[in-house]
Amino acid sequence: MNNDFILNKLLNIIAEVIDVDINILNLNTKREDFDTWDSLATLIIFMRLEEEFNVKFKEDDFKLLDSIDKIYKKITEGNK
Amino acid sequence: MIAILSNINIDPIKIYFKKEKLYLPSYNQVQQEFLNSTSVIYTEEVDKILVFLDYSAYFVGEKNANEVSEMIFHEFNYLMDYIEKYTQEQRNKILIINNIVIKKNLLMPYNKNEMFNVFRLEQELNQRLYNVAIKRNNIYILNWENIIENYGWDKILNNKYWYIGRIRYTTFALDLIYKEYTNIIKGIKGITKKVCIVDLDNTLWGGVIGDDGLEGIALSEEGVGKAYRDFQKCIKSLKEIGILLCIASKNNFEIVKECFDKHPMMILSIDDFIITKINWNNKSENIKEIADELNLGLDSFVFIDDNPFERQLVKDYLPDVSVPDFPAEPYELVDWFYKVLIPEYFVKINLTDEDLTKHNQYKANLERAKLEKDVTDYNTFIEKLDIRYNVFINNRLQISRISQLTQKTNQFNLTTKRYTELDIEKLLQDKLNFIYTLEYIDKFGKEGIVSLAIVKPEDDKMFIDSFLMSCRVFGRFLEYNFMKEIALDLLKKGMTEIYAKYIPTNKNAIVKEFYTNCGFTKIEDGLYYAKLDDVVKFINQNYIKLKGEIINE
């Protein structure tokens, strides 16, 4: 899987779960930018990412990975 | 608005319901919602309720499954009492509920008593569920058992997210639940494909009949031949649920006909197919011809062909036709039929009388069309058809058909008012409302109830509230004869004049002039008036008189 594909898929999942247009999301987007990105949304996003990619999140990650950039790095580092 | 009630956290399902307004209270509030008469589920706004129950998490670390079973049984029965009452009171609402599957966590997995207890619990819960559901025609069952059977708990349960956030199911499982839900809704609305067109070589049998001959094709009681034979049984069963079958195959007709007639293992006969296009033309052309002959839109068709090249051509030329991928190996055909073809295209929840006679009705239509072609003059055609009709007034036995006609008829429909069965029942309670229905019969067969009119008072005047006719029969002077019968009956009831409305939609332009063609005077846009005497006279002078009568109850 190349990284562009991963990023695109990641943005897709987040956009779908928090119900926003994918075009307003990028690596700099933070969780706090959207009201709809609450703790349940985080759970759903992480759950779908685990199903989609070869990645396992730890319970701490749910707090620590609070931006798209951090989530993306976590997924791609597992990819190396 | 749809309400989703569950005893487990099913929140992630909300991302599927973005187009619909959703009420999703926190989990484990199912009973409370039914108990609370001020809950949203008792308001007009909610028209659908999905109840999703999962008792699997109860069986963890239990030495005595008996006690847990008892508790679940009581909880469930209590809830079913409420559901029974709710669906009785709220008859315009649809309630969808899953059948119960218990994940069997057994401490002594080979202990017969433990096995039996859990098995019995599952059985008792579902027995209660089906007993209630069968009594109510607004309860529908989401077939959760079927999902678990097909895919297994391993793909359904999400252990990690269950512990982290009480999310029980994987995205995969949620997809399936949502799909089941949409299939049920499609079934309720009657949005289903009407025709299944099949290819022959390597689709209904193995090999190529033109090359391999009668003895050479694979169709038998063993090996791959049995896979094809079983698939033929499946295709034939579609006919039983009112799906029309057709053939589009590049072949020589005589050879194919001989194969159908003489092959000892053949399940389908050539007569099972309403239209066969066995020739060397493009399949997309053949499919278009079939659509024209049956007078059905291309979006009513599913095309089944093993050849990816043929499938792609049809997809490119006729994008409205549904073209599913064919299984890689014929051994998968039966499984594919039940897992893909049925749920994706042919969901039927209940069969109507119309479904059972569909094949014969379309056959009769094709014969009518042939007669029309053979006879040069239209009036001779009408004469040769030997049309007869019966008119019924306020016939309670026809309530479901009446409602169905108001829901489904779009073209020949003057006001396009939709009525539920309950609405019709209410209309019939008032003695001043009249519902006229018309049954059509001709030389080629019965078409059943194809037309109706609702006449009711409005501001001291009698109005034709609805007038509609199935597109299968209009244009045979039937609409005018029907109007005349209605006018005669209203005269008999002591009325002298009638008002009528036409409400234009983007589908009913065909009836724009209907009332003026019946001798009405236009008062203003969409509003018409006539003396009943004049309507009778006008119709008698201008249109062919058909044979018919009013059947009194």
XYZ file of C-alpha atoms in Angstrom:
633
model
C 0.000 0.000 0.000
C 1.529 3.343 -0.908
C 1.288 6.261 1.431
C -0.922 8.461 -0.762
C -3.445 5.663 -0.848
C -3.293 5.306 2.932
C -3.767 9.046 3.497
C -6.680 9.195 1.115
C -8.362 6.228 2.769
C -7.717 7.705 6.216
C -9.263 11.046 5.259
C -12.207 9.212 3.746
C -12.917 7.287 6.919
C -12.620 10.358 9.140
C -14.797 12.468 6.830
C -17.452 9.799 6.794
C -17.511 9.293 10.541
C -17.458 12.961 11.576
C -19.733 13.841 8.671
C -17.723 16.584 6.922
C -16.544 17.155 3.363
C -13.281 15.327 2.763
C -11.754 18.380 1.062
C -11.574 20.375 4.275
C -9.444 17.706 5.974
C -5.643 17.534 5.769
C -2.666 16.448 7.853
C -2.920 19.580 10.010
C -6.510 18.898 11.048
C -6.894 18.380 14.789
C -9.564 16.529 16.647
C -10.585 19.695 18.508
C -11.406 21.421 15.184
C -14.702 19.562 14.924
C -17.486 19.141 17.464
C -18.599 15.954 15.759
C -15.180 14.408 16.363
C -16.039 13.292 19.904
C -14.807 10.264 21.824
C -17.282 7.924 20.172
C -16.216 9.195 16.748
C -12.594 8.506 17.712
C -13.503 4.967 18.697
C -15.317 4.343 15.439
C -12.486 5.860 13.394
C -9.822 3.754 15.148
C -11.924 0.640 14.878
C -12.331 1.107 11.145
C -8.646 1.887 10.705
C -7.722 -1.361 12.474
C -10.020 -3.256 10.127
C -8.696 -1.448 7.082
C -4.947 -1.363 7.772
C -2.440 -3.539 9.533
C -2.364 -1.381 12.664
C -3.206 -1.920 16.336
C -3.958 1.026 18.603
C -3.275 1.001 22.319
C -5.713 2.477 24.805
C -3.351 5.441 25.343
C -3.475 6.212 21.619
C -7.113 7.237 21.914
C -5.963 10.299 23.874
C -2.509 10.863 22.379
C -3.313 10.648 18.674
C -5.361 13.842 18.508
C -4.566 14.959 14.961
C -4.705 13.443 11.500
C -0.937 13.839 11.218
C -0.332 11.703 14.330
C -2.796 9.025 13.268
C -1.252 8.916 9.804
C 2.268 8.489 11.269
C 1.062 5.653 13.489
C -0.436 3.807 10.523
C 2.556 4.280 8.216
C 5.149 3.389 10.848
C 3.484 0.009 11.197
C 3.813 -0.220 7.451
C 7.628 -0.021 7.332
C -37.666 9.478 11.191
C -36.246 6.153 12.293
C -35.754 5.206 15.947
C -33.098 2.637 16.795
C -33.422 0.939 20.172
C -30.902 -1.581 21.407
C -29.790 -3.253 24.594
C -26.183 -2.909 23.435
C -24.168 0.030 22.125
C -25.003 0.189 18.437
C -24.131 3.886 18.060
C -21.594 3.412 15.241
C -24.518 2.492 13.000
C -25.515 6.148 12.904
C -23.006 6.921 10.167
C -25.185 4.866 7.815
C -28.280 6.947 8.489
C -27.105 10.360 7.349
C -29.893 10.789 4.819
C -32.575 9.983 7.348
C -33.519 11.647 10.611
C -32.434 9.367 13.418
C -33.474 8.936 17.030
C -30.881 6.862 18.880
C -31.270 7.001 22.666
C -28.465 5.651 24.855
C -28.386 1.881 24.949
C -30.255 -0.412 27.275
C -33.294 1.873 27.300
C -35.474 -0.323 25.133
C -38.176 -1.086 27.678
C -38.148 2.434 29.055
C -38.806 3.851 25.577
C -41.881 1.677 25.148
C -43.023 2.411 28.707
C -42.704 6.161 28.372
C -45.765 7.450 26.533
C -44.048 10.805 25.934
C -41.145 9.139 24.103
C -40.443 10.247 20.518
C -41.447 6.774 19.345
C -45.072 7.632 20.127
C -45.017 10.783 17.973
C -46.078 11.069 14.337
C -42.535 11.953 13.412
C -41.229 8.413 13.888
C -42.401 6.045 11.161
C -39.859 3.240 11.555
C -38.371 1.532 14.581
C -35.446 -0.827 14.566
C -35.139 -2.917 17.718
C -31.818 -4.709 17.978
C -31.301 -7.214 20.794
C -28.164 -9.126 21.733
C -28.022 -11.214 24.909
C -24.631 -12.768 24.244
C -22.628 -10.763 26.769
C -24.645 -12.292 29.602
C -22.988 -15.663 29.294
C -19.566 -14.847 30.701
C -18.185 -16.685 33.698
C -21.521 -18.246 34.462
C -21.373 -21.677 36.008
C -25.105 -22.032 35.924
C -26.474 -20.918 32.590
C -29.919 -21.723 33.880
C -30.255 -18.645 36.077
C -29.077 -16.289 33.366
C -31.443 -17.942 30.920
C -34.330 -17.377 33.271
C -33.481 -13.694 33.636
C -33.132 -13.139 29.890
C -36.357 -14.989 29.246
C -38.277 -12.723 31.616
C -36.709 -9.556 30.307
C -37.455 -10.542 26.731
C -41.045 -11.571 27.388
C -41.701 -8.335 29.168
C -40.352 -6.407 26.200
C -42.382 -8.440 23.724
C -45.560 -7.566 25.655
C -44.780 -3.921 25.017
C -43.929 -4.481 21.386
C -47.176 -6.372 20.906
C -49.150 -3.509 22.377
C -47.168 -0.818 20.577
C -47.540 -2.351 17.122
C -51.257 -2.799 17.730
C -51.744 0.852 18.663
C -49.307 2.336 16.159
C -50.424 0.545 13.051
C -48.940 3.074 10.659
C -45.442 2.492 12.016
C -43.066 -0.190 10.861
C -41.196 -2.128 13.530
C -38.159 -4.172 12.544
C -36.641 -6.529 15.107
C -33.845 -9.087 14.831
C -34.298 -12.749 15.606
C -32.239 -13.824 18.606
C -28.953 -15.671 18.395
C -27.101 -16.457 21.621
C -23.349 -16.861 21.554
C -22.810 -20.095 23.359
C -20.053 -19.635 25.935
C -20.195 -22.900 27.815
C -18.000 -23.813 30.740
C -18.652 -27.450 30.006
C -19.102 -27.376 26.253
C -19.851 -31.115 26.053
C -22.302 -31.184 28.922
C -25.636 -32.177 27.460
C -27.711 -30.263 29.994
C -25.819 -27.015 29.420
C -26.059 -27.402 25.661
C -29.752 -28.087 25.909
C -30.433 -25.109 28.221
C -28.872 -22.551 25.926
C -30.423 -24.143 22.880
C -33.826 -24.087 24.565
C -33.486 -20.450 25.596
C -32.752 -19.411 22.024
C -35.681 -21.439 20.816
C -38.113 -20.054 23.373
C -37.167 -16.444 22.732
C -37.606 -16.818 19.012
C -40.840 -18.706 19.401
C -42.286 -15.802 21.359
C -40.896 -13.351 18.813
C -42.429 -15.152 15.838
C -45.749 -15.628 17.608
C -46.070 -11.870 18.032
C -44.611 -11.006 14.631
C -46.935 -13.291 12.694
C -49.961 -11.599 14.256
C -48.882 -8.114 13.180
C -48.354 -7.072 9.614
C -46.294 -4.056 10.689
C -43.582 -6.177 12.343
C -40.686 -7.314 10.170
C -37.839 -9.620 11.170
C -34.225 -8.731 10.520
C -32.650 -12.105 9.864
C -29.684 -11.903 12.237
C -29.552 -15.677 12.500
C -28.934 -15.867 8.776
C -26.044 -13.394 9.068
C -24.413 -15.326 11.911
C -24.909 -18.575 10.029
C -23.314 -17.178 6.897
C -20.394 -15.326 8.439
C -19.911 -16.551 12.021
C -19.321 -14.729 15.302
C -15.593 -14.383 14.580
C -16.300 -11.825 11.882
C -19.116 -10.174 13.832
C -17.768 -9.553 17.321
C -15.285 -6.810 18.023
C -13.691 -7.888 21.289
C -11.192 -5.064 21.624
C -13.661 -2.244 21.075
C -16.188 -4.009 23.226
C -13.843 -3.598 26.192
C -12.597 -0.143 25.247
C -15.886 1.468 24.296
C -18.702 -1.075 24.600
C -18.869 -1.349 20.827
C -19.927 -4.913 20.188
C -19.714 -5.303 16.430
C -17.168 -4.906 13.660
C -17.766 -2.518 10.779
C -18.294 -5.635 8.708
C -21.212 -6.654 10.942
C -22.692 -3.153 11.001
C -22.548 -3.080 7.185
C -24.520 -6.325 7.136
C -27.114 -5.090 9.632
C -27.629 -1.915 7.620
C -27.867 -3.893 4.401
C -30.504 -6.178 5.914
C -32.411 -3.121 7.050
C -32.365 -1.521 3.592
C -33.383 -4.820 1.987
C -36.413 -5.016 4.266
C -37.368 -1.433 3.446
C -36.957 -2.171 -0.273
C -39.160 -5.223 0.187
C -41.828 -3.220 2.007
C -41.850 -0.564 -0.686
C -41.889 -3.203 -3.393
C -38.667 -1.895 -4.947
C -37.525 -5.114 -6.504
C -36.368 -6.252 -9.922
C -39.119 -7.745 -12.061
C -37.253 -9.733 -14.684
C -34.279 -12.100 -14.631
C -32.587 -12.547 -18.020
C -30.192 -15.459 -18.268
C -27.568 -16.596 -20.717
C -27.426 -20.356 -21.498
C -23.970 -21.848 -22.222
C -21.858 -22.070 -19.067
C -24.650 -20.323 -17.159
C -27.538 -22.801 -17.041
C -25.330 -25.745 -18.014
C -21.621 -26.431 -18.410
C -20.165 -26.270 -21.917
C -21.472 -24.966 -25.229
C -24.541 -26.705 -26.610
C -23.697 -25.775 -30.231
C -20.247 -27.441 -29.962
C -20.672 -30.114 -27.306
C -24.155 -31.316 -28.212
C -26.889 -32.769 -26.048
C -24.653 -35.465 -24.514
C -21.649 -33.194 -24.115
C -22.980 -30.465 -21.838
C -22.606 -30.693 -18.040
C -26.048 -31.077 -16.503
C -26.549 -34.092 -14.306
C -26.956 -35.446 -10.800
C -23.262 -35.466 -9.937
C -20.200 -33.232 -9.917
C -20.298 -29.913 -11.714
C -23.348 -31.066 -13.670
C -25.313 -31.110 -10.418
C -24.154 -27.590 -9.573
C -25.770 -26.377 -12.812
C -28.855 -28.515 -12.263
C -29.307 -27.072 -8.757
C -28.815 -23.567 -10.117
C -31.608 -24.249 -12.631
C -33.850 -25.188 -9.697
C -33.019 -21.838 -8.084
C -33.770 -19.880 -11.255
C -37.034 -21.765 -11.700
C -38.038 -20.926 -8.116
C -37.860 -17.202 -8.983
C -40.955 -17.777 -11.095
C -42.802 -18.848 -7.948
C -42.255 -15.426 -6.365
C -43.477 -13.503 -9.390
C -40.189 -12.841 -11.196
C -40.361 -13.110 -14.984
C -37.678 -15.198 -16.684
C -36.141 -14.465 -20.102
C -33.268 -15.797 -22.170
C -30.656 -13.751 -24.041
C -28.212 -16.154 -25.649
C -26.009 -16.280 -28.730
C -27.088 -19.612 -30.082
C -29.083 -21.434 -32.706
C -32.726 -21.522 -31.634
C -33.471 -25.033 -32.987
C -30.511 -26.585 -31.156
C -31.443 -24.858 -27.891
C -35.098 -25.840 -28.212
C -34.116 -29.458 -28.751
C -31.827 -29.308 -25.707
C -34.607 -27.956 -23.478
C -37.112 -30.498 -24.810
C -34.908 -33.596 -24.830
C -32.190 -33.304 -22.187
C -33.244 -35.685 -19.397
C -31.645 -33.597 -16.630
C -33.130 -30.260 -17.682
C -35.111 -28.559 -14.878
C -36.278 -25.464 -16.762
C -38.506 -25.762 -19.794
C -38.609 -23.257 -22.629
C -42.132 -22.295 -21.511
C -40.796 -21.081 -18.151
C -39.341 -18.138 -20.070
C -41.733 -15.407 -21.040
C -39.507 -14.144 -23.871
C -36.518 -15.873 -25.419
C -33.983 -14.068 -27.584
C -31.837 -16.853 -28.968
C -29.974 -15.384 -31.932
C -26.638 -13.863 -32.917
C -27.546 -10.235 -32.242
C -25.953 -8.048 -29.626
C -27.259 -8.904 -26.163
C -27.902 -5.277 -25.344
C -30.196 -5.049 -28.394
C -31.976 -8.208 -27.335
C -32.455 -6.895 -23.801
C -33.823 -3.616 -25.118
C -36.301 -5.514 -27.277
C -37.385 -7.591 -24.286
C -37.943 -4.402 -22.271
C -40.042 -2.913 -25.088
C -42.116 -6.043 -25.534
C -42.830 -6.348 -21.821
C -43.350 -2.599 -21.533
C -41.016 -2.407 -18.524
C -38.212 0.035 -17.735
C -34.630 -1.219 -18.053
C -34.145 -0.718 -14.319
C -36.489 -3.698 -13.785
C -33.960 -6.129 -15.274
C -31.164 -8.312 -13.935
C -28.859 -9.896 -16.515
C -26.940 -13.079 -15.645
C -24.109 -14.181 -17.895
C -20.877 -16.071 -17.185
C -18.980 -14.120 -19.845
C -17.355 -10.937 -18.460
C -17.092 -9.457 -21.960
C -20.854 -9.778 -22.561
C -21.561 -8.389 -19.099
C -19.375 -5.359 -19.719
C -21.088 -4.652 -23.049
C -24.499 -4.678 -21.395
C -23.221 -2.484 -18.543
C -21.805 0.015 -21.071
C -24.820 0.167 -23.373
C -27.621 -0.273 -20.832
C -26.400 1.175 -17.520
C -29.863 0.844 -15.954
C -29.784 -2.952 -16.211
C -28.330 -4.671 -13.119
C -25.450 -6.932 -14.085
C -24.018 -8.877 -11.136
C -20.578 -10.501 -11.275
C -20.782 -14.209 -11.967
C -19.133 -16.639 -9.510
C -15.628 -17.778 -10.459
C -16.609 -21.445 -10.261
C -19.997 -23.068 -10.979
C -19.859 -24.838 -7.596
C -20.653 -21.475 -5.997
C -23.826 -20.859 -8.030
C -26.384 -21.924 -5.416
C -24.639 -20.062 -2.610
C -24.360 -16.989 -4.834
C -28.041 -17.207 -5.677
C -29.076 -17.028 -2.000
C -26.347 -14.678 -0.764
C -26.258 -12.181 -3.622
C -29.051 -12.493 -6.193
C -31.971 -12.811 -3.777
C -31.056 -10.112 -1.223
C -29.687 -7.639 -3.789
C -32.423 -7.844 -6.395
C -35.372 -10.055 -5.574
C -36.461 -9.325 -1.999
C -40.142 -10.155 -1.548
C -41.601 -10.001 1.937
C -45.101 -11.176 1.137
C -46.529 -12.543 -2.078
C -49.566 -10.863 -3.609
C -52.114 -12.593 -5.835
C -50.581 -10.594 -8.639
C -47.159 -12.174 -8.015
C -48.632 -15.644 -8.341
C -50.239 -14.947 -11.705
C -47.589 -12.592 -13.081
C -46.175 -14.982 -15.663
C -49.614 -15.711 -17.139
C -50.584 -12.047 -17.088
C -47.538 -10.988 -19.073
C -48.009 -13.914 -21.417
C -51.581 -12.722 -22.060
C -50.261 -9.191 -22.646
C -47.833 -10.440 -25.266
C -50.689 -12.258 -27.003
C -52.792 -9.064 -26.924
C -49.914 -7.151 -28.461
C -49.611 -9.777 -31.176
C -53.356 -9.518 -31.909
C -53.065 -5.743 -32.120
C -50.265 -6.113 -34.667
C -52.248 -8.608 -36.743
C -55.418 -6.514 -36.856
C -55.105 -3.309 -38.832
C -57.968 -1.338 -37.360
C -58.019 -0.460 -33.662
C -61.767 -0.856 -33.167
C -61.623 -4.374 -34.604
C -58.797 -5.113 -32.163
C -60.974 -3.981 -29.236
C -63.845 -6.078 -30.554
C -61.655 -9.152 -30.957
C -60.290 -8.750 -27.431
C -63.838 -9.334 -26.154
C -63.361 -7.114 -23.087
C -65.646 -7.546 -20.102
C -65.531 -5.688 -16.822
C -67.091 -5.839 -13.378
C -67.518 -2.797 -11.144
C -67.550 -3.185 -7.363
C -68.644 -0.575 -4.838
C -67.100 -0.302 -1.367
C -65.803 -3.847 -1.440
C -63.944 -4.458 1.818
C -62.227 -7.569 0.539
C -60.262 -5.391 -1.863
C -58.797 -2.973 0.687
C -55.195 -4.097 0.297
C -55.394 -4.011 -3.515
C -57.024 -0.559 -3.398
C -54.241 0.796 -1.222
C -51.626 -0.880 -3.410
C -53.066 0.713 -6.572
C -53.015 4.206 -5.031
C -49.399 3.659 -3.966
C -48.101 2.270 -7.250
C -50.011 4.016 -10.034
C -48.261 7.079 -11.431
C -49.255 7.625 -15.051
C -53.010 7.237 -15.319
C -53.650 8.873 -11.949
C -55.594 12.151 -11.831
C -54.614 13.288 -8.325
C -51.833 10.831 -7.272
C -53.171 10.659 -3.728
C -51.590 7.788 -1.783
C -53.647 5.840 0.711
C -52.606 3.190 3.242
C -54.887 0.266 4.037
C -55.826 2.023 7.249
C -56.787 5.187 5.309
C -59.042 3.130 3.053
C -60.682 1.469 6.054
C -61.371 4.906 7.498
C -62.829 6.143 4.192
C -65.182 3.184 4.073
C -66.518 3.942 7.525
C -68.245 7.064 6.162
C -71.405 6.165 4.271
C -71.069 9.187 1.972
C -67.758 8.022 0.519
C -67.799 5.657 -2.442
C -64.906 3.563 -3.672
C -65.497 2.075 -7.112
C -63.190 -0.665 -8.336
C -63.029 -2.279 -11.751
C -62.057 -5.821 -12.648
C -60.888 -6.506 -16.191
C -61.345 -9.711 -18.181
C -60.744 -10.418 -21.837
C -60.232 -13.250 -24.279
C -56.689 -13.846 -23.004
C -57.403 -13.838 -19.308
C -58.218 -11.934 -16.140
C -56.225 -8.895 -15.127
C -57.883 -8.536 -11.715
C -58.657 -5.155 -10.155
C -56.956 -2.634 -12.429
C -58.775 0.603 -11.800
C -60.470 2.566 -9.061
C -62.241 5.812 -8.316
C -62.893 7.409 -4.944
C -65.894 9.728 -4.806
C -66.458 11.745 -1.658
C -68.155 14.928 -0.482
C -66.149 18.106 -0.049
C -67.877 21.390 0.991
C -71.333 19.953 0.166
C -70.241 18.966 -3.321
C -69.447 15.483 -4.609
C -65.855 15.254 -5.802
C -63.903 12.596 -7.652
C -61.057 12.479 -5.167
C -59.067 9.834 -7.038
C -59.353 8.206 -10.439
C -56.655 5.870 -11.599
C -56.030 2.941 -13.894
C -53.153 0.502 -14.239
C -51.077 1.290 -17.333
C -51.565 -2.301 -18.493
C -55.146 -1.660 -19.677
C -55.798 1.979 -20.422
C -56.519 3.115 -23.923
C -59.105 0.407 -24.525
C -62.109 2.685 -23.813
C -62.192 1.072 -20.395
C -61.624 4.402 -18.618
C -64.696 5.943 -20.312
C -66.904 2.937 -19.684
C -65.840 3.020 -16.042
C -66.638 6.722 -15.738
C -70.043 6.095 -17.275
C -70.822 3.331 -14.772
C -69.838 5.624 -11.914
C -72.041 8.426 -13.249
C -74.979 6.039 -13.654
C -74.556 4.754 -10.114
C -74.339 8.259 -8.628
C -77.533 9.198 -10.539
C -79.182 6.138 -9.042
C -78.082 7.339 -5.614
C -79.909 10.619 -6.246
C -77.027 12.886 -7.199
C -77.108 15.108 -10.271
C -73.698 16.721 -10.577
C -70.055 16.018 -9.940
C -66.765 17.899 -9.521
C -63.297 16.571 -10.287
C -59.690 17.608 -9.905
C -56.565 17.068 -11.916
C -53.271 17.561 -10.073
C -50.359 17.494 -12.539
C -47.156 15.612 -11.664
C -44.161 14.902 -13.886
C -45.626 11.483 -14.718
C -49.359 11.960 -15.303
C -49.498 14.286 -18.335
C -51.265 11.471 -20.202
C -54.516 12.220 -18.308
C -54.377 16.023 -18.662
C -57.464 16.086 -20.890
C -59.222 13.109 -19.307
C -62.138 14.978 -17.729
C -62.858 17.126 -20.790
C -62.735 13.905 -22.819
C -65.462 12.590 -20.510
C -67.702 15.604 -21.186
C -66.725 17.721 -18.154
C -66.377 21.520 -18.298
C -63.184 23.122 -17.074
C -63.973 25.705 -14.371
C -60.407 26.722 -13.695
C -56.975 25.096 -13.952
C -57.264 21.604 -12.520
C -60.960 21.896 -11.572
C -63.790 20.343 -13.589
C -67.571 20.154 -13.388
C -70.282 18.123 -15.095
C -73.928 17.157 -14.900
C -73.977 13.384 -14.472
C -76.604 13.030 -17.251
C -74.293 14.811 -19.679
C -71.354 12.545 -18.805
C -73.411 9.445 -19.611
C -74.677 10.943 -22.868
C -71.244 12.203 -23.943
C -69.535 8.863 -23.305
C -72.293 6.869 -25.045
C -71.994 9.079 -28.133
C -68.220 9.112 -28.402
C -66.760 5.771 -27.317
C -67.144 2.050 -27.932
C -69.439 0.433 -25.393
C -67.826 -2.512 -23.599
C -69.606 -5.366 -21.864
C -69.768 -4.866 -18.125
C -71.906 -4.647 -15.042
C -72.014 -3.487 -11.462
C -71.662 -6.321 -8.984
C -73.564 -5.562 -5.809
C -72.250 -7.047 -2.591
